[in-house]
PDB file of C-alpha atoms in Angstrom:
ATOM      1  CA  MET A  24     -17.369  -7.029   1.844  1.00 70.00           C
ATOM      2  CA  THR A  25     -17.599  -9.561  -0.896  1.00 88.00           C
ATOM      3  CA  VAL A  26     -16.134  -9.160  -4.362  1.00 91.00           C
ATOM      4  CA  LEU A  27     -18.879 -10.286  -6.715  1.00 91.00           C
ATOM      5  CA  ALA A  28     -16.916  -9.954  -9.979  1.00 93.00           C
ATOM      6  CA  GLU A  29     -13.680  -8.471 -11.306  1.00 93.00           C
ATOM      7  CA  GLY A  30     -12.441  -7.187 -14.644  1.00 93.00           C
ATOM      8  CA  LEU A  31     -14.729  -7.408 -17.639  1.00 94.00           C
ATOM      9  CA  ASP A  32     -17.212  -9.598 -15.715  1.00 94.00           C
ATOM     10  CA  ALA A  33     -17.752  -6.712 -13.294  1.00 95.00           C
ATOM     11  CA  LEU A  34     -18.932  -4.525 -16.173  1.00 96.00           C
ATOM     12  CA  ASP A  35     -22.134  -6.482 -16.837  1.00 95.00           C
ATOM     13  CA  LEU A  36     -24.223  -3.535 -15.646  1.00 95.00           C
ATOM     14  CA  ARG A  37     -26.818  -2.733 -18.326  1.00 95.00           C
ATOM     15  CA  GLY A  38     -30.133  -1.791 -16.780  1.00 94.00           C
ATOM     16  CA  ARG A  39     -28.809  -1.451 -13.224  1.00 96.00           C
ATOM     17  CA  ILE A  40     -29.894   1.659 -11.338  1.00 96.00           C
ATOM     18  CA  VAL A  41     -27.120   3.969 -10.101  1.00 96.00           C
ATOM     19  CA  SER A  42     -27.995   6.111  -7.083  1.00 95.00           C
ATOM     20  CA  GLU A  43     -24.739   8.101  -7.191  1.00 94.00           C
ATOM     21  CA  VAL A  44     -21.269   8.261  -8.695  1.00 96.00           C
ATOM     22  CA  VAL A  45     -18.527   8.993  -6.178  1.00 96.00           C
ATOM     23  CA  ARG A  46     -15.018  10.352  -6.561  1.00 96.00           C
ATOM     24  CA  ILE A  47     -12.564   8.792  -4.050  1.00 97.00           C
ATOM     25  CA  ALA A  48      -9.459  10.909  -3.437  1.00 96.00           C
ATOM     26  CA  ASP A  49      -6.396  10.736  -1.226  1.00 94.00           C
ATOM     27  CA  ALA A  50      -5.314  13.355   1.342  1.00 91.00           C
ATOM     28  CA  ASP A  51      -3.850  15.521  -1.467  1.00 92.00           C
ATOM     29  CA  ASP A  52      -7.156  15.343  -3.393  1.00 93.00           C
ATOM     30  CA  LEU A  53      -5.648  13.117  -6.096  1.00 95.00           C
ATOM     31  CA  LEU A  54      -8.246  10.877  -7.730  1.00 97.00           C
ATOM     32  CA  GLU A  55      -7.732   7.250  -6.680  1.00 96.00           C
ATOM     33  CA  ALA A  56     -11.017   5.590  -7.615  1.00 97.00           C
ATOM     34  CA  VAL A  57     -14.447   6.184  -9.084  1.00 97.00           C
ATOM     35  CA  GLN A  58     -17.305   4.308  -7.473  1.00 97.00           C
ATOM     36  CA  PHE A  59     -20.738   3.725  -8.964  1.00 97.00           C
ATOM     37  CA  VAL A  60     -23.190   3.058  -6.129  1.00 96.00           C
ATOM     38  CA  PHE A  61     -26.247   1.052  -7.115  1.00 96.00           C
ATOM     39  CA  SER A  62     -29.724   1.253  -5.628  1.00 95.00           C
ATOM     40  CA  ASP A  63     -29.209  -2.157  -3.944  1.00 94.00           C
ATOM     41  CA  GLU A  64     -26.083  -0.811  -2.090  1.00 91.00           C
ATOM     42  CA  GLN A  65     -23.673  -2.796  -4.249  1.00 96.00           C
ATOM     43  CA  SER A  66     -21.003  -0.792  -6.032  1.00 97.00           C
ATOM     44  CA  LEU A  67     -18.546  -0.837  -8.895  1.00 98.00           C
ATOM     45  CA  ALA A  68     -15.092   0.477  -7.975  1.00 97.00           C
ATOM     46  CA  LEU A  69     -12.731   1.520 -10.784  1.00 98.00           C
ATOM     47  CA  THR A  70      -9.089   2.259 -10.012  1.00 97.00           C
ATOM     48  CA  VAL A  71      -5.634   1.962 -11.558  1.00 96.00           C
ATOM     49  CA  TRP A  72      -3.861  -1.208 -10.496  1.00 92.00           C
ATOM     50  CA  THR A  73      -0.106  -1.657 -10.001  1.00 87.00           C
ATOM     51  CA  ASP A  74       0.358  -2.804 -13.616  1.00 89.00           C
ATOM     52  CA  TRP A  75      -1.424   0.356 -14.844  1.00 92.00           C
ATOM     53  CA  ARG A  76      -4.521  -1.537 -15.976  1.00 94.00           C
ATOM     54  CA  LEU A  77      -7.934  -0.319 -14.966  1.00 97.00           C
ATOM     55  CA  MET A  78      -9.239  -2.532 -12.185  1.00 96.00           C
ATOM     56  CA  ALA A  79     -13.014  -3.003 -12.157  1.00 97.00           C
ATOM     57  CA  GLU A  80     -14.471  -4.571  -9.032  1.00 96.00           C
ATOM     58  CA  LEU A  81     -18.165  -5.237  -8.407  1.00 97.00           C
ATOM     59  CA  ARG A  82     -18.586  -5.207  -4.629  1.00 96.00           C
ATOM     60  CA  SER A  83     -21.339  -6.096  -2.179  1.00 96.00           C
ATOM     61  CA  ASP A  84     -20.885  -2.780  -0.347  1.00 94.00           C
ATOM     62  CA  ALA A  85     -20.440   0.906  -1.112  1.00 91.00           C
ATOM     63  CA  VAL A  86     -17.474   1.809   1.081  1.00 90.00           C
ATOM     64  CA  VAL A  87     -13.895   2.818   0.279  1.00 91.00           C
ATOM     65  CA  PRO A  88     -12.100  -0.347  -0.900  1.00 90.00           C
ATOM     66  CA  GLU A  89      -9.606  -1.588   1.695  1.00 88.00           C
ATOM     67  CA  TYR A  90      -6.694  -1.554  -0.779  1.00 87.00           C
ATOM     68  CA  LEU A  91      -6.911   2.264  -0.795  1.00 90.00           C
ATOM     69  CA  TRP A  92      -5.013   2.332   2.466  1.00 86.00           C
ATOM     70  CA  PRO A  93      -5.344   3.967   4.885  1.00 89.00           C
ATOM     71  CA  VAL A  94      -9.086   4.096   4.266  1.00 85.00           C
ATOM     72  CA  GLU A  95      -9.662   6.846   6.834  1.00 89.00           C
ATOM     73  CA  ASN A  96      -7.448   9.233   4.781  1.00 91.00           C
ATOM     74  CA  ARG A  97      -9.706   8.981   1.728  1.00 93.00           C
ATOM     75  CA  THR A  98     -12.504  11.411   0.907  1.00 92.00           C
ATOM     76  CA  LEU A  99     -15.672  10.527  -0.954  1.00 93.00           C
ATOM     77  CA  THR A 100     -17.344  13.219  -3.010  1.00 94.00           C
ATOM     78  CA  ALA A 101     -20.537  12.667  -4.970  1.00 93.00           C
ATOM     79  CA  ILE A 102     -20.134  13.839  -8.552  1.00 92.00           C
ATOM     80  CA  GLU A 103     -22.617  16.600  -9.276  1.00 87.00           C
ATOM     81  CA  GLY A 104     -25.290  15.627 -11.758  1.00 83.00           C
ATOM     82  CA  PHE A 105     -24.929  11.922 -10.982  1.00 83.00           C
ATOM     83  CA  ALA A 106     -26.406  11.861  -7.473  1.00 74.00           C
ATOM     84  CA  GLY A 107     -29.947  11.691  -6.217  1.00 69.00           C
ATOM     85  CA  ALA A 108     -32.564  10.197  -8.494  1.00 68.00           C
ATOM     86  CA  GLY A 109     -31.640   6.773  -9.866  1.00 86.00           C
ATOM     87  CA  LYS A 110     -30.102   6.681 -13.315  1.00 92.00           C
ATOM     88  CA  ALA A 111     -30.178   3.549 -15.451  1.00 94.00           C
ATOM     89  CA  VAL A 112     -26.999   2.182 -17.009  1.00 96.00           C
ATOM     90  CA  GLY A 113     -27.695   2.226 -20.727  1.00 94.00           C
ATOM     91  CA  GLU A 114     -24.344   1.307 -22.182  1.00 96.00           C
ATOM     92  CA  VAL A 115     -20.975   0.017 -20.978  1.00 98.00           C
ATOM     93  CA  VAL A 116     -18.063   0.144 -23.435  1.00 98.00           C
ATOM     94  CA  PRO A 117     -14.730  -1.265 -22.222  1.00 98.00           C
ATOM     95  CA  ARG A 118     -11.464  -0.726 -24.113  1.00 98.00           C
ATOM     96  CA  LEU A 119      -8.494  -3.072 -23.884  1.00 97.00           C
ATOM     97  CA  ASN A 120      -4.867  -2.277 -24.682  1.00 95.00           C
ATOM     98  CA  ASP A 121      -2.674  -4.360 -27.032  1.00 95.00           C
ATOM     99  CA  ALA A 122      -1.888  -6.757 -24.171  1.00 94.00           C
ATOM    100  CA  GLY A 123      -5.609  -7.419 -23.595  1.00 95.00           C
ATOM    101  CA  MET A 124      -5.774  -5.485 -20.317  1.00 95.00           C
ATOM    102  CA  LEU A 125      -8.701  -3.220 -19.449  1.00 97.00           C
ATOM    103  CA  VAL A 126      -7.581   0.424 -19.679  1.00 97.00           C
ATOM    104  CA  GLU A 127     -10.812   2.371 -20.204  1.00 97.00           C
ATOM    105  CA  VAL A 128     -14.548   2.141 -19.595  1.00 98.00           C
ATOM    106  CA  ARG A 129     -17.283   4.414 -20.885  1.00 98.00           C
ATOM    107  CA  ILE A 130     -20.526   4.078 -18.930  1.00 97.00           C
ATOM    108  CA  VAL A 131     -23.630   5.895 -20.126  1.00 96.00           C
ATOM    109  CA  LEU A 132     -26.203   6.861 -17.475  1.00 94.00           C
ATOM    110  CA  ASP A 133     -29.502   8.155 -18.864  1.00 89.00           C
ATOM    111  CA  GLY A 134     -27.719   9.407 -21.976  1.00 91.00           C
ATOM    112  CA  ARG A 135     -24.752  11.029 -20.180  1.00 92.00           C
ATOM    113  CA  PRO A 136     -21.361   9.363 -20.676  1.00 95.00           C
ATOM    114  CA  ILE A 137     -18.771   8.925 -17.946  1.00 96.00           C
ATOM    115  CA  LEU A 138     -15.295   7.905 -19.095  1.00 98.00           C
ATOM    116  CA  VAL A 139     -12.874   6.355 -16.589  1.00 98.00           C
ATOM    117  CA  LYS A 140      -9.426   5.383 -17.823  1.00 97.00           C
ATOM    118  CA  SER A 141      -5.899   4.544 -16.847  1.00 96.00           C
ATOM    119  CA  PHE A 142      -3.300   6.749 -18.520  1.00 94.00           C
ATOM    120  CA  GLY A 143       0.359   6.528 -17.546  1.00 90.00           C
ATOM    121  CA  GLY A 144      -0.561   5.104 -14.148  1.00 91.00           C
ATOM    122  CA  ASP A 145      -3.041   7.894 -13.379  1.00 95.00           C
ATOM    123  CA  LEU A 146      -6.804   7.565 -13.117  1.00 97.00           C
ATOM    124  CA  ILE A 147      -8.615   9.936 -15.479  1.00 97.00           C
ATOM    125  CA  LEU A 148     -12.301  10.851 -15.175  1.00 97.00           C
ATOM    126  CA  GLU A 149     -14.147  12.637 -17.980  1.00 97.00           C
ATOM    127  CA  LEU A 150     -17.811  13.602 -17.725  1.00 94.00           C
ATOM    128  CA  GLY A 151     -20.031  14.108 -20.763  1.00 85.00           C
TER     129      GLY A 151
END
Protein backbone atom coordinates (compact mmCIF):
# COMPACT_ATOMS: atom_id res chain seq x y z
CA MET A 1 0.00 0.00 0.00
CA THR A 2 1.15 3.46 -0.82
CA VAL A 3 -0.45 6.65 0.45
CA LEU A 4 -0.72 8.88 -2.59
CA ALA A 5 -2.11 11.97 -0.83
CA GLU A 6 -3.62 13.01 2.50
CA GLY A 7 -5.99 15.70 3.70
CA LEU A 8 -7.28 18.23 1.21
CA ASP A 9 -4.81 17.02 -1.46
CA ALA A 10 -6.50 13.61 -1.36
CA LEU A 11 -9.79 15.22 -2.38
CA ASP A 12 -8.67 16.19 -5.89
CA LEU A 13 -11.10 13.68 -7.39
CA ARG A 14 -13.22 15.48 -10.01
CA GLY A 15 -13.83 13.28 -13.01
CA ARG A 16 -12.54 10.08 -11.41
CA ILE A 17 -14.71 7.00 -11.86
CA VAL A 18 -15.97 5.32 -8.67
CA SER A 19 -16.79 1.62 -8.99
CA GLU A 20 -18.25 1.34 -5.47
CA VAL A 21 -18.60 3.09 -2.13
CA VAL A 22 -17.91 0.86 0.86
CA ARG A 23 -18.89 1.12 4.50
CA ILE A 24 -16.16 -0.24 6.84
CA ALA A 25 -17.46 -1.24 10.28
CA ASP A 26 -16.05 -2.80 13.42
CA ALA A 27 -17.24 -6.03 15.08
CA ASP A 28 -20.18 -4.14 16.67
CA ASP A 29 -21.19 -2.73 13.26
CA LEU A 30 -20.10 0.80 14.20
CA LEU A 31 -19.04 2.84 11.18
CA GLU A 32 -15.27 3.37 11.18
CA ALA A 33 -14.53 4.46 7.61
CA VAL A 34 -16.07 5.13 4.23
CA GLN A 35 -14.05 4.04 1.23
CA PHE A 36 -14.54 5.19 -2.35
CA VAL A 37 -13.07 2.56 -4.68
CA PHE A 38 -12.01 3.86 -8.07
CA SER A 39 -12.00 1.98 -11.36
CA ASP A 40 -8.16 1.85 -11.28
CA GLU A 41 -8.26 0.03 -7.86
CA GLN A 42 -7.06 3.09 -5.95
CA SER A 43 -9.29 4.26 -3.13
CA LEU A 44 -10.12 7.20 -0.91
CA ALA A 45 -10.53 6.28 2.76
CA LEU A 46 -12.34 8.73 5.06
CA THR A 47 -12.27 8.20 8.82
CA VAL A 48 -12.22 10.16 12.07
CA TRP A 49 -8.71 10.66 13.38
CA THR A 50 -7.66 10.87 17.04
CA ASP A 51 -8.04 14.67 17.07
CA TRP A 52 -11.61 14.32 15.73
CA ARG A 53 -10.72 15.70 12.31
CA LEU A 54 -11.81 13.87 9.21
CA MET A 55 -8.83 12.04 7.76
CA ALA A 56 -8.84 11.72 3.97
CA GLU A 57 -6.32 9.31 2.50
CA LEU A 58 -5.89 8.53 -1.20
CA ARG A 59 -4.43 5.02 -1.35
CA SER A 60 -2.95 2.79 -4.04
CA ASP A 61 -5.16 -0.12 -2.94
CA ALA A 62 -8.75 -0.82 -1.97
CA VAL A 63 -8.33 -2.79 1.25
CA VAL A 64 -9.15 -2.01 4.88
CA PRO A 65 -6.55 0.54 6.06
CA GLU A 66 -4.07 -1.02 8.50
CA TYR A 67 -4.77 1.59 11.20
CA LEU A 68 -8.26 0.08 11.60
CA TRP A 69 -6.77 -2.68 13.70
CA PRO A 70 -7.30 -5.57 13.80
CA VAL A 71 -8.11 -5.53 10.09
CA GLU A 72 -9.62 -9.02 10.14
CA ASN A 73 -12.36 -7.81 12.56
CA ARG A 74 -13.64 -5.22 10.08
CA THR A 75 -16.51 -5.78 7.66
CA LEU A 76 -16.84 -4.14 4.27
CA THR A 77 -20.31 -3.54 2.91
CA ALA A 78 -20.99 -1.94 -0.46
CA ILE A 79 -23.46 0.91 -0.12
CA GLU A 80 -26.55 0.17 -2.17
CA GLY A 81 -26.99 2.47 -5.13
CA PHE A 82 -23.28 3.27 -5.31
CA ALA A 83 -21.97 -0.09 -6.54
CA GLY A 84 -21.72 -1.61 -9.96
CA ALA A 85 -21.60 0.71 -12.94
CA GLY A 86 -18.95 3.43 -12.66
CA LYS A 87 -20.09 6.80 -11.40
CA ALA A 88 -18.13 9.97 -12.12
CA VAL A 89 -17.16 12.33 -9.31
CA GLY A 90 -18.79 15.61 -10.25
CA GLU A 91 -18.16 17.72 -7.19
CA VAL A 92 -16.10 17.56 -4.00
CA VAL A 93 -16.88 20.11 -1.28
CA PRO A 94 -14.71 19.98 1.87
CA ARG A 95 -15.59 21.91 5.04
CA LEU A 96 -13.02 23.00 7.61
CA ASN A 97 -13.64 23.87 11.25
CA ASP A 98 -12.45 27.11 12.92
CA ALA A 99 -9.02 25.55 13.51
CA GLY A 100 -8.63 24.81 9.78
CA MET A 101 -9.06 21.05 10.15
CA LEU A 102 -11.10 18.99 7.68
CA VAL A 103 -14.37 17.91 9.35
CA GLU A 104 -16.72 17.21 6.44
CA VAL A 105 -16.71 16.28 2.77
CA ARG A 106 -19.61 16.21 0.35
CA ILE A 107 -18.89 14.15 -2.77
CA VAL A 108 -21.39 14.13 -5.62
CA LEU A 109 -21.49 11.01 -7.82
CA ASP A 110 -23.62 11.35 -10.96
CA GLY A 111 -25.81 13.92 -9.21
CA ARG A 112 -26.20 12.02 -5.91
CA PRO A 113 -24.49 13.56 -2.87
CA ILE A 114 -22.68 11.57 -0.20
CA LEU A 115 -21.81 13.46 2.98
CA VAL A 116 -19.10 12.09 5.29
CA LYS A 117 -18.32 14.04 8.45
CA SER A 118 -16.74 13.93 11.86
CA PHE A 119 -19.12 14.91 14.65
CA GLY A 120 -18.09 14.58 18.29
CA GLY A 121 -15.52 11.93 17.39
CA ASP A 122 -18.03 9.81 15.44
CA LEU A 123 -18.07 9.23 11.70
CA ILE A 124 -21.39 10.22 10.13
CA LEU A 125 -22.53 9.11 6.67
CA GLU A 126 -25.51 10.73 4.94
CA LEU A 127 -26.71 9.65 1.50
CA GLY A 128 -28.67 11.94 -0.81
